[in-house]
Short mmCIF file of C-alpha atoms and ligand atoms in Angstrom, two decimals:
data_model
loop_
_atom_site.label_atom_id
_atom_site.label_comp_id
_atom_site.label_asym_id
_atom_site.label_seq_id
_atom_site.Cartn_x
_atom_site.Cartn_y
_atom_site.Cartn_z
CA UNK A 1 -32.54 17.81 17.90
CA UNK A 2 -35.64 16.44 19.45
CA UNK A 3 -36.32 12.81 19.68
CA UNK A 4 -39.46 10.95 20.94
CA UNK A 5 -39.11 8.76 23.95
CA UNK A 6 -41.47 6.46 22.56
CA UNK A 7 -40.44 4.09 19.81
CA UNK A 8 -41.83 4.84 16.20
CA UNK A 9 -44.32 2.45 14.75
CA UNK A 10 -41.58 1.37 12.11
CA UNK A 11 -39.32 0.26 15.01
CA UNK A 12 -42.01 -1.44 16.90
CA UNK A 13 -42.93 -3.29 13.82
CA UNK A 14 -39.13 -4.28 13.20
CA UNK A 15 -39.02 -5.42 16.88
CA UNK A 16 -42.04 -7.72 16.49
CA UNK A 17 -40.73 -9.01 13.20
CA UNK A 18 -37.18 -9.87 14.67
CA UNK A 19 -38.73 -11.29 17.82
CA UNK A 20 -40.77 -13.68 15.72
CA UNK A 21 -37.69 -14.76 13.87
CA UNK A 22 -35.91 -15.20 17.02
CA UNK A 23 -38.61 -17.21 18.55
CA UNK A 24 -38.69 -19.63 15.57
CA UNK A 25 -35.03 -20.53 16.39
CA UNK A 26 -35.10 -20.13 20.14
CA UNK A 27 -32.71 -20.96 23.06
CA UNK A 28 -32.80 -24.60 22.48
CA UNK A 29 -31.43 -24.25 18.81
CA UNK A 30 -28.71 -21.69 19.94
CA UNK A 31 -27.54 -23.74 22.82
CA UNK A 32 -27.31 -26.74 20.58
CA UNK A 33 -25.12 -25.02 18.22
CA UNK A 34 -22.93 -23.30 20.94
CA UNK A 35 -22.21 -26.63 22.55
CA UNK A 36 -21.19 -28.24 19.32
CA UNK A 37 -18.97 -25.18 18.62
CA UNK A 38 -20.96 -24.57 15.37
CA UNK A 39 -21.98 -21.15 13.94
CA UNK A 40 -25.67 -20.26 13.86
CA UNK A 41 -25.67 -20.49 10.22
CA UNK A 42 -29.47 -20.93 9.54
CA UNK A 43 -30.35 -18.07 11.79
CA UNK A 44 -27.57 -15.84 10.58
CA UNK A 45 -28.48 -16.23 6.81
CA UNK A 46 -32.31 -16.02 7.49
CA UNK A 47 -31.82 -12.89 9.48
CA UNK A 48 -29.53 -11.51 6.71
CA UNK A 49 -32.13 -12.42 3.89
CA UNK A 50 -34.87 -10.43 5.92
CA UNK A 51 -32.52 -7.46 5.83
CA UNK A 52 -31.91 -7.44 9.50
CA UNK A 53 -28.07 -7.83 9.60
CA UNK A 54 -27.33 -4.88 7.34
CA UNK A 55 -30.22 -2.71 8.47
CA UNK A 56 -27.69 0.04 9.43
CA UNK A 57 -25.72 -0.11 6.37
CA UNK A 58 -26.39 2.33 3.42
CA UNK A 59 -29.00 1.42 1.03
CA UNK A 60 -26.85 1.92 -2.04
CA UNK A 61 -24.68 -0.95 -0.86
CA UNK A 62 -27.43 -3.28 -0.16
CA UNK A 63 -27.97 -2.18 3.56
CA UNK A 64 -31.36 -1.07 4.99
CA UNK A 65 -30.38 2.59 5.10
CA UNK A 66 -31.40 2.79 8.86
CA UNK A 67 -29.00 3.36 11.84
CA UNK A 68 -27.34 1.75 14.88
CA UNK A 69 -30.68 2.24 16.71
CA UNK A 70 -32.37 -0.33 14.36
CA UNK A 71 -29.38 -2.75 14.40
CA UNK A 72 -29.29 -2.62 18.37
CA UNK A 73 -33.01 -3.32 18.30
CA UNK A 74 -32.27 -6.41 16.05
CA UNK A 75 -29.66 -7.71 18.45
CA UNK A 76 -31.91 -7.07 21.55
CA UNK A 77 -34.74 -8.91 20.19
CA UNK A 78 -32.80 -11.93 19.15
CA UNK A 79 -31.08 -12.08 22.49
CA UNK A 80 -34.46 -11.83 24.16
CA UNK A 81 -35.39 -14.85 22.21
CA UNK A 82 -32.34 -16.73 23.60
CA UNK A 83 -30.26 -16.13 20.58
CA UNK A 84 -27.53 -13.39 21.27
CA UNK A 85 -25.40 -12.99 18.12
CA UNK A 86 -22.16 -11.53 19.23
CA UNK A 87 -20.94 -11.05 15.62
CA UNK A 88 -23.56 -8.39 15.02
CA UNK A 89 -21.59 -6.15 17.19
CA UNK A 90 -18.47 -6.64 15.21
CA UNK A 91 -19.30 -7.39 11.46
CA UNK A 92 -22.07 -4.86 10.59
CA UNK A 93 -21.79 -2.50 13.59
CA UNK A 94 -18.01 -1.79 13.97
CA UNK A 95 -16.54 -2.86 10.73
CA UNK A 96 -19.56 -2.15 8.39
CA UNK A 97 -19.77 1.46 10.10
CA UNK A 98 -16.18 2.26 9.80
CA UNK A 99 -15.94 1.14 6.07
CA UNK A 100 -19.24 3.04 5.22
CA UNK A 101 -18.20 6.20 6.96
CA UNK A 102 -14.39 6.23 5.96
CA UNK A 103 -13.77 3.64 3.30
CA UNK A 104 -12.95 4.53 -0.48
CA UNK A 105 -15.56 3.94 -3.01
CA UNK A 106 -13.73 0.72 -3.93
CA UNK A 107 -13.65 -0.50 -0.30
CA UNK A 108 -17.38 0.07 0.21
CA UNK A 109 -18.11 -1.85 -3.02
CA UNK A 110 -15.89 -4.62 -1.97
CA UNK A 111 -17.22 -5.21 1.53
CA UNK A 112 -20.59 -3.44 2.25
CA UNK A 113 -22.93 -5.60 0.04
CA UNK A 114 -21.60 -8.71 1.67
CA UNK A 115 -21.55 -7.56 5.22
CA UNK A 116 -25.08 -6.34 4.63
CA UNK A 117 -26.38 -9.62 3.22
CA UNK A 118 -24.47 -11.79 5.76
CA UNK A 119 -22.40 -13.68 2.99
CA UNK A 120 -19.31 -11.97 4.43
CA UNK A 121 -18.23 -11.58 7.94
CA UNK A 122 -15.37 -9.32 9.42
CA UNK A 123 -13.97 -9.53 12.74
CA UNK A 124 -12.37 -6.73 14.78
CA UNK A 125 -9.07 -6.67 16.67
CA UNK A 126 -7.90 -3.95 18.85
CA UNK A 127 -7.02 -5.69 22.29
CA UNK A 128 -3.31 -6.58 22.83
CA UNK A 129 -1.91 -8.82 25.48
CA UNK A 130 0.44 -6.09 26.79
CA UNK A 131 -1.84 -3.11 26.27
CA UNK A 132 -5.17 -4.47 27.60
CA UNK A 133 -7.54 -1.66 28.52
CA UNK A 134 -4.88 0.83 27.70
CA UNK A 135 -5.26 1.21 23.85
CA UNK A 136 -2.83 4.01 23.72
CA UNK A 137 -0.23 1.44 24.39
CA UNK A 138 -0.88 -0.79 21.44
CA UNK A 139 2.16 -1.93 19.58
CA UNK A 140 0.93 -3.48 16.33
CA UNK A 141 2.75 -1.41 13.86
CA UNK A 142 2.32 -0.99 10.05
CA UNK A 143 5.09 0.23 7.90
CA UNK A 144 5.67 0.75 4.30
CA UNK A 145 7.43 -1.95 2.43
CA UNK A 146 10.85 -0.73 1.34
CA UNK A 147 10.32 -1.80 -2.45
CA UNK A 148 8.33 1.27 -3.37
CA UNK A 149 5.14 -0.91 -3.87
CA UNK A 150 3.15 1.12 -1.43
CA UNK A 151 2.27 -2.02 0.34
CA UNK A 152 2.10 -2.21 4.23
CA UNK A 153 3.83 -4.68 6.45
CA UNK A 154 1.81 -5.40 9.64
CA UNK A 155 3.24 -6.88 12.71
CA UNK A 156 2.05 -7.49 16.27
CA UNK A 157 -0.15 -9.54 18.55
CA UNK A 158 -3.80 -9.44 19.38
CA UNK A 159 -5.75 -11.36 21.98
CA UNK A 160 -9.55 -12.17 22.50
CA UNK A 161 -10.47 -11.36 18.87
CA UNK A 162 -13.94 -12.94 18.32
CA UNK A 163 -15.13 -15.07 15.46
CA UNK A 164 -12.03 -15.16 13.25
CA UNK A 165 -12.63 -18.76 12.21
CA UNK A 166 -15.83 -17.84 10.40
CA UNK A 167 -14.70 -14.46 9.19
CA UNK A 168 -13.46 -13.50 5.76
CA UNK A 169 -11.18 -10.79 7.17
CA UNK A 170 -10.29 -8.80 10.25
CA UNK A 171 -10.32 -5.01 10.84
CA UNK A 172 -7.12 -4.53 12.87
CA UNK A 173 -6.37 -1.52 14.72
CA UNK A 174 -2.44 -0.77 14.37
CA UNK A 175 -0.37 2.20 14.23
CA UNK A 176 1.66 3.89 11.66
CA UNK A 177 4.67 6.17 12.10
CA UNK A 178 4.13 9.99 11.57
CA UNK A 179 6.67 11.04 8.93
CA UNK A 180 7.16 14.39 10.49
CA UNK A 181 7.08 13.58 14.26
CA UNK A 182 8.02 9.95 14.23
CA UNK A 183 5.20 9.41 16.65
CA UNK A 184 2.87 6.38 16.27
CA UNK A 185 -0.78 6.98 15.43
CA UNK A 186 -3.76 4.54 15.30
CA UNK A 187 -4.72 3.40 11.77
CA UNK A 188 -7.19 0.67 10.59
CA UNK A 189 -6.40 -2.10 8.34
CA UNK A 190 -8.47 -4.89 6.63
CA UNK A 191 -6.54 -8.08 6.74
CA UNK A 192 -7.82 -11.19 4.92
CA UNK A 193 -7.89 -14.21 7.03
CA UNK A 194 -5.73 -16.31 4.78
CA UNK A 195 -2.93 -13.58 4.52
CA UNK A 196 0.54 -15.14 4.91
CA UNK A 197 2.07 -14.29 8.35
CA UNK A 198 -1.40 -14.09 10.03
CA UNK A 199 -1.80 -16.99 12.61
CA UNK A 200 -4.69 -17.32 14.93
CA UNK A 201 -5.19 -19.79 17.86
CA UNK A 202 -8.49 -20.20 19.87
CA UNK A 203 -8.44 -19.38 23.48
CA UNK A 204 -10.24 -21.79 25.69
CA UNK A 205 -12.96 -19.90 27.20
CA UNK A 206 -15.70 -20.72 29.65
CA UNK A 207 -18.46 -19.45 27.52
CA UNK A 208 -21.24 -21.35 25.89
CA UNK A 209 -21.38 -19.32 22.67
CA UNK A 210 -21.17 -20.13 18.90
CA UNK A 211 -18.19 -17.59 18.62
CA UNK A 212 -14.79 -18.51 19.88
CA UNK A 213 -12.11 -16.01 20.87
CA UNK A 214 -8.61 -16.01 19.46
CA UNK A 215 -5.22 -14.72 20.03
CA UNK A 216 -3.50 -13.56 16.96
CA UNK A 217 0.15 -13.36 15.67
CA UNK A 218 0.85 -10.99 12.82
CA UNK A 219 4.26 -11.42 11.38
CA UNK A 220 5.20 -8.95 8.62
CA UNK A 221 1.77 -9.66 6.95
CA UNK A 222 1.98 -7.86 3.54
CA UNK A 223 -1.04 -5.93 2.72
CA UNK A 224 -1.77 -3.77 -0.42
CA UNK A 225 -1.92 0.10 -0.04
CA UNK A 226 -5.60 0.01 0.15
CA UNK A 227 -5.80 -2.27 3.16
CA UNK A 228 -5.69 1.02 5.08
CA UNK A 229 -9.28 2.23 5.80
CA UNK A 230 -9.74 5.83 5.75
CA UNK A 231 -7.27 8.65 6.49
CA UNK A 232 -3.96 7.57 7.95
CA UNK A 233 -3.93 10.97 9.88
CA UNK A 234 -7.51 10.72 11.38
CA UNK A 235 -7.30 7.17 12.84
CA UNK A 236 -8.46 8.07 16.33
CA UNK A 237 -11.52 9.80 14.99
CA UNK A 238 -12.40 6.92 12.73
CA UNK A 239 -11.74 4.47 15.56
CA UNK A 240 -14.21 6.39 17.77
CA UNK A 241 -16.74 6.10 14.98
CA UNK A 242 -16.58 2.36 15.34
CA UNK A 243 -16.31 2.10 19.10
CA UNK A 244 -19.33 3.93 19.84
CA UNK A 245 -21.59 1.59 17.91
CA UNK A 246 -19.54 -1.20 19.62
CA UNK A 247 -20.66 0.01 23.03
CA UNK A 248 -24.22 0.66 22.08
CA UNK A 249 -24.46 -3.02 20.55
CA UNK A 250 -22.92 -4.49 23.56
CA UNK A 251 -25.52 -2.76 25.66
CA UNK A 252 -28.31 -4.37 23.41
CA UNK A 253 -26.46 -7.66 23.45
CA UNK A 254 -26.54 -7.82 27.39
CA UNK A 255 -30.03 -6.31 27.58
CA UNK A 256 -31.39 -9.06 25.28
CA UNK A 257 -29.91 -11.71 27.54
CA UNK A 258 -31.37 -9.99 30.61
CA UNK A 259 -34.93 -9.88 28.98
CA UNK A 260 -34.66 -13.68 28.17
CA UNK A 261 -33.61 -14.45 31.74
CA UNK A 262 -36.38 -12.28 33.28
CA UNK A 263 -39.12 -13.75 31.08
CA UNK A 264 -37.98 -17.28 31.98
CA UNK A 265 -37.93 -16.49 35.65
CA UNK A 266 -41.17 -14.75 35.63
CA UNK A 267 -42.85 -17.66 33.90
CA UNK A 268 -41.26 -20.05 36.23
CA UNK A 269 -42.26 -17.97 39.39
CA UNK A 270 -45.87 -17.82 38.21
CA UNK A 271 -46.37 -21.55 38.28
CA UNK A 272 -43.70 -23.20 40.50
CA UNK A 273 -45.51 -24.04 43.83
CA UNK A 274 -43.70 -25.42 46.71
CA UNK A 275 -46.03 -24.26 49.70
CA UNK A 276 -49.46 -23.35 48.84
CA UNK A 277 -48.96 -20.58 46.28
CA UNK A 278 -46.51 -19.85 43.36
CA UNK A 279 -43.17 -18.78 44.47
CA UNK A 280 -43.75 -15.49 42.57
CA UNK A 281 -46.26 -14.36 45.34
CA UNK A 282 -43.32 -14.33 47.78
CA UNK A 283 -41.94 -10.79 47.99
CA UNK A 284 -38.57 -12.26 48.29
CA UNK A 285 -38.85 -13.38 44.83
CA UNK A 286 -41.09 -10.84 43.29
CA UNK A 287 -39.34 -7.73 44.48
CA UNK A 288 -35.94 -8.44 43.12
CA UNK A 289 -37.34 -9.36 39.84
CA UNK A 290 -39.30 -6.17 39.76
CA UNK A 291 -36.19 -4.23 40.58
CA UNK A 292 -34.30 -6.08 37.89
CA UNK A 293 -37.04 -5.26 35.30
CA UNK A 294 -36.72 -1.53 36.21
CA UNK A 295 -33.03 -1.36 35.89
CA UNK A 296 -33.30 -3.15 32.68
CA UNK A 297 -35.79 -0.80 31.28
CA UNK A 298 -33.60 2.17 32.42
CA UNK A 299 -30.78 0.85 30.71
CA UNK A 300 -32.68 0.25 27.40
CA UNK A 301 -33.79 3.89 27.64
CA UNK A 302 -30.06 5.04 27.87
CA UNK A 303 -29.18 2.72 25.05
CA UNK A 304 -31.87 4.20 22.71
CA UNK A 305 -30.70 7.69 23.72
CA UNK A 306 -27.00 6.75 22.73
CA UNK A 307 -28.10 5.30 19.45
CA UNK A 308 -30.26 8.25 18.71
CA UNK A 309 -27.41 10.62 19.37
CA UNK A 310 -24.98 8.39 17.14
CA UNK A 311 -27.41 8.23 14.29
CA UNK A 312 -27.89 11.98 14.41
CA UNK A 313 -24.10 12.47 13.92
CA UNK A 314 -23.23 13.59 17.52
CA UNK A 315 -20.06 11.50 18.04
CA UNK A 316 -19.15 13.38 21.20
CA UNK A 317 -22.49 13.18 22.74
CA UNK A 318 -22.87 9.61 21.57
CA UNK A 319 -19.53 8.89 23.37
CA UNK A 320 -20.72 9.57 26.81
CA UNK A 321 -24.12 8.09 26.29
CA UNK A 322 -22.80 4.80 24.80
CA UNK A 323 -20.37 4.53 27.76
CA UNK A 324 -23.30 5.13 30.27
CA UNK A 325 -25.48 2.73 28.44
CA UNK A 326 -22.88 -0.05 28.19
CA UNK A 327 -22.32 0.30 32.00
CA UNK A 328 -25.97 0.33 32.76
CA UNK A 329 -26.84 -2.51 30.69
CA UNK A 330 -23.99 -4.60 31.81
CA UNK A 331 -24.91 -4.20 35.52
CA UNK A 332 -28.62 -4.51 34.87
CA UNK A 333 -27.98 -7.50 32.95
CA UNK A 334 -25.59 -9.32 35.49
CA UNK A 335 -28.03 -8.72 38.21
CA UNK A 336 -31.08 -9.76 36.23
CA UNK A 337 -29.38 -13.24 35.18
CA UNK A 338 -28.32 -13.74 38.91
CA UNK A 339 -31.67 -13.28 40.03
CA UNK A 340 -33.24 -15.37 37.39
CA UNK A 341 -30.86 -18.38 38.26
CA UNK A 342 -31.88 -17.76 42.03
CA UNK A 343 -35.64 -17.63 40.98
CA UNK A 344 -35.41 -21.10 39.26
CA UNK A 345 -33.44 -22.80 42.17
CA UNK A 346 -31.71 -25.94 41.00
CA UNK A 347 -33.28 -25.53 37.63
CA UNK A 348 -31.36 -22.26 37.20
CA UNK A 349 -28.36 -24.35 36.64
CA UNK A 350 -29.81 -27.08 34.41
CA UNK A 351 -29.16 -27.02 30.67
CA UNK A 352 -32.86 -27.34 30.11
CA UNK A 353 -33.75 -23.86 31.16
CA UNK A 354 -30.77 -22.18 29.21
CA UNK A 355 -29.85 -19.75 32.13
CA UNK A 356 -26.66 -20.98 33.59
CA UNK A 357 -24.67 -20.16 30.40
CA UNK A 358 -25.80 -16.59 30.68
CA UNK A 359 -23.88 -16.07 33.85
CA UNK A 360 -20.61 -16.09 31.86
CA UNK A 361 -22.32 -14.46 28.90
CA UNK A 362 -23.48 -11.21 30.96
CA UNK A 363 -20.01 -10.89 32.58
CA UNK A 364 -18.71 -10.26 29.08
CA UNK A 365 -20.67 -7.11 29.15
CA UNK A 366 -19.00 -6.00 32.34
CA UNK A 367 -15.51 -6.52 30.83
CA UNK A 368 -15.78 -5.80 27.07
CA UNK A 369 -15.31 -3.93 24.88
CA UNK A 370 -14.45 -1.63 27.77
CA UNK A 371 -14.49 -2.53 31.42
CA UNK A 372 -16.75 -1.24 33.92
CA UNK A 373 -13.77 0.41 35.85
CA UNK A 374 -12.63 2.23 32.63
CA UNK A 375 -16.17 3.51 31.99
CA UNK A 376 -16.30 4.82 35.51
CA UNK A 377 -13.01 6.32 35.00
CA UNK A 378 -14.43 8.17 31.74
CA UNK A 379 -17.52 9.39 33.50
CA UNK A 380 -15.45 10.66 36.53
CA UNK A 381 -13.09 12.52 34.26
CA UNK A 382 -15.34 13.66 31.40
CA UNK A 383 -18.75 14.00 32.92
CA UNK A 384 -17.66 14.97 36.39
CA UNK A 385 -14.47 16.85 35.68
CA UNK A 386 -12.43 14.84 38.42
CA UNK A 387 -8.58 14.45 38.07
CA UNK A 388 -7.41 11.31 36.29
CA UNK A 389 -5.58 8.72 38.44
CA UNK A 390 -3.65 6.97 35.81
C1 FAD B 1 -15.92 -12.73 25.12
C2 FAD B 1 -14.92 -11.77 24.85
C3 FAD B 1 -14.96 -11.29 23.57
C4 FAD B 1 -14.11 -10.32 23.04
N1 FAD B 1 -14.07 -9.96 21.84
C5 FAD B 1 -13.02 -8.99 21.30
C6 FAD B 1 -12.95 -8.78 20.09
O1 FAD B 1 -13.67 -9.21 19.12
N2 FAD B 1 -11.82 -7.89 19.57
C7 FAD B 1 -11.16 -7.36 20.51
O2 FAD B 1 -10.29 -6.54 20.07
N3 FAD B 1 -11.23 -7.57 22.02
C8 FAD B 1 -12.16 -8.45 22.26
N4 FAD B 1 -12.24 -8.70 23.66
C9 FAD B 1 -11.24 -8.11 24.68
C10 FAD B 1 -12.03 -7.22 25.49
O3 FAD B 1 -12.26 -5.94 24.88
C11 FAD B 1 -11.00 -6.82 26.76
O4 FAD B 1 -10.96 -7.97 27.58
C12 FAD B 1 -11.23 -5.65 27.59
O5 FAD B 1 -10.92 -4.48 26.82
C13 FAD B 1 -10.35 -5.52 28.94
O6 FAD B 1 -9.12 -5.80 28.48
P1 FAD B 1 -8.16 -6.77 29.34
O7 FAD B 1 -8.82 -8.16 29.28
O8 FAD B 1 -6.87 -6.84 28.86
O9 FAD B 1 -8.09 -6.31 30.83
P2 FAD B 1 -7.06 -5.36 31.58
O10 FAD B 1 -6.84 -4.11 30.77
O11 FAD B 1 -5.90 -6.22 31.91
O12 FAD B 1 -7.96 -5.13 32.82
C14 FAD B 1 -8.01 -6.01 33.99
C15 FAD B 1 -8.85 -5.36 35.13
O13 FAD B 1 -8.21 -4.14 35.56
C16 FAD B 1 -9.01 -2.97 35.55
N5 FAD B 1 -8.23 -1.74 35.11
C17 FAD B 1 -7.25 -1.67 34.18
N6 FAD B 1 -6.88 -0.26 34.12
C18 FAD B 1 -7.57 0.42 35.21
C19 FAD B 1 -7.63 1.73 35.60
N7 FAD B 1 -6.90 2.61 35.07
N8 FAD B 1 -8.50 2.03 36.67
C20 FAD B 1 -9.29 1.11 37.17
N9 FAD B 1 -9.26 -0.26 36.75
C21 FAD B 1 -8.49 -0.52 35.76
C22 FAD B 1 -9.95 -3.38 34.36
O14 FAD B 1 -11.03 -2.77 34.47
C23 FAD B 1 -10.18 -4.93 34.74
O15 FAD B 1 -11.25 -4.94 35.58
C24 FAD B 1 -13.17 -9.72 24.00
C25 FAD B 1 -13.27 -10.14 25.48
C26 FAD B 1 -14.13 -11.12 25.80
C27 FAD B 1 -14.14 -11.54 27.25
#
């Protein structure tokens, strides 16, 4: 496969159009909504109407028929305008991808048009309090009801699930028992938010964002047979089909934030004068910003590579690239935001400039959906062939 390093004209045009939409709303709008704990409904539905939210979903179900590369670009540009939409990572990227690739015709008809036009939202829950980064240890289990109905009963606990309060359903990663071996294997279930036995409670977080995180209690939640997405025996493969887009999108999320922070810092450094020239003329201010710009650009390139591999159907190659991209973007973004805050001095911590809240927002990119350390473990073992320590 050969892929150009320079973006096509179509993608550049999409970038410009999304950036224009982002600018019309801007940081001030986003922060106001986030502080009020309200969803960014106006931006979400306008982006949906313009076809941006479902750009990666198949055209026959109302999507744009493009790929994760385009959806990542949408997220990055909105973030660069000060409006990073976390739920884009979850609803169209993870859930939409998994259903489009592995759902039955009926599941696709039921979910994809709504996910594409933004009228329906699906959250995603894999993290568990006792398993944490070790997703082989998850203990949410689905078993068949004993009445012969074919229904499932799902029980377990999840934590840090984003956006449940504004979602129609959650795609949960559970496990089913292999009839032959008795071993538990991963499987994916769509659980409507109003299901009986499904409880969710907000976790107080130090984040200024329109989405909240929840802990979840699933107590024998009864689900119809077709709540299971895809093949019961191929859960792991299906899961990875959703987790690669999640990593690519998280990279785009943090890179958008990094660009917003750098733009703000550069604009400030050009004009703020405390001696006889703008602070941007001091190399102590200019060089760290230049360094951040280089690191952000490198991480963008890696993110584009990961998306390209994923969209070309190379799940294995995309796995390595998506991990590297997420790592590089998370690190570049944390440094860029930190340096931007420093550049603005006291103003870096005021609400007016919208940077302080980004300190915790970019930290999310170091922890979720897979931590920096777990990516280093992955690269050490898979890329470098070093022995495993855990
Ligand atoms: C804002 C936010 C939104 C989120 N949204 C979602 C969501 O929508 N859905 C969802 O399912 N989850 C979500 N998460 C959860 C997120 O994916 C987890 O926090 C993440 O996977 C890390 O798991 P943990 O918090 O349990 O950390 P732990 O697994 O407890 O890890 C703690 C620390 O130990 C380190 N560590 C653990 N094992 C090793 C090892 N073998 N080697 C070296 N270091 C190690 C980790 O790197 C980390 O630094 C979200 C989290 C946040 C903060």
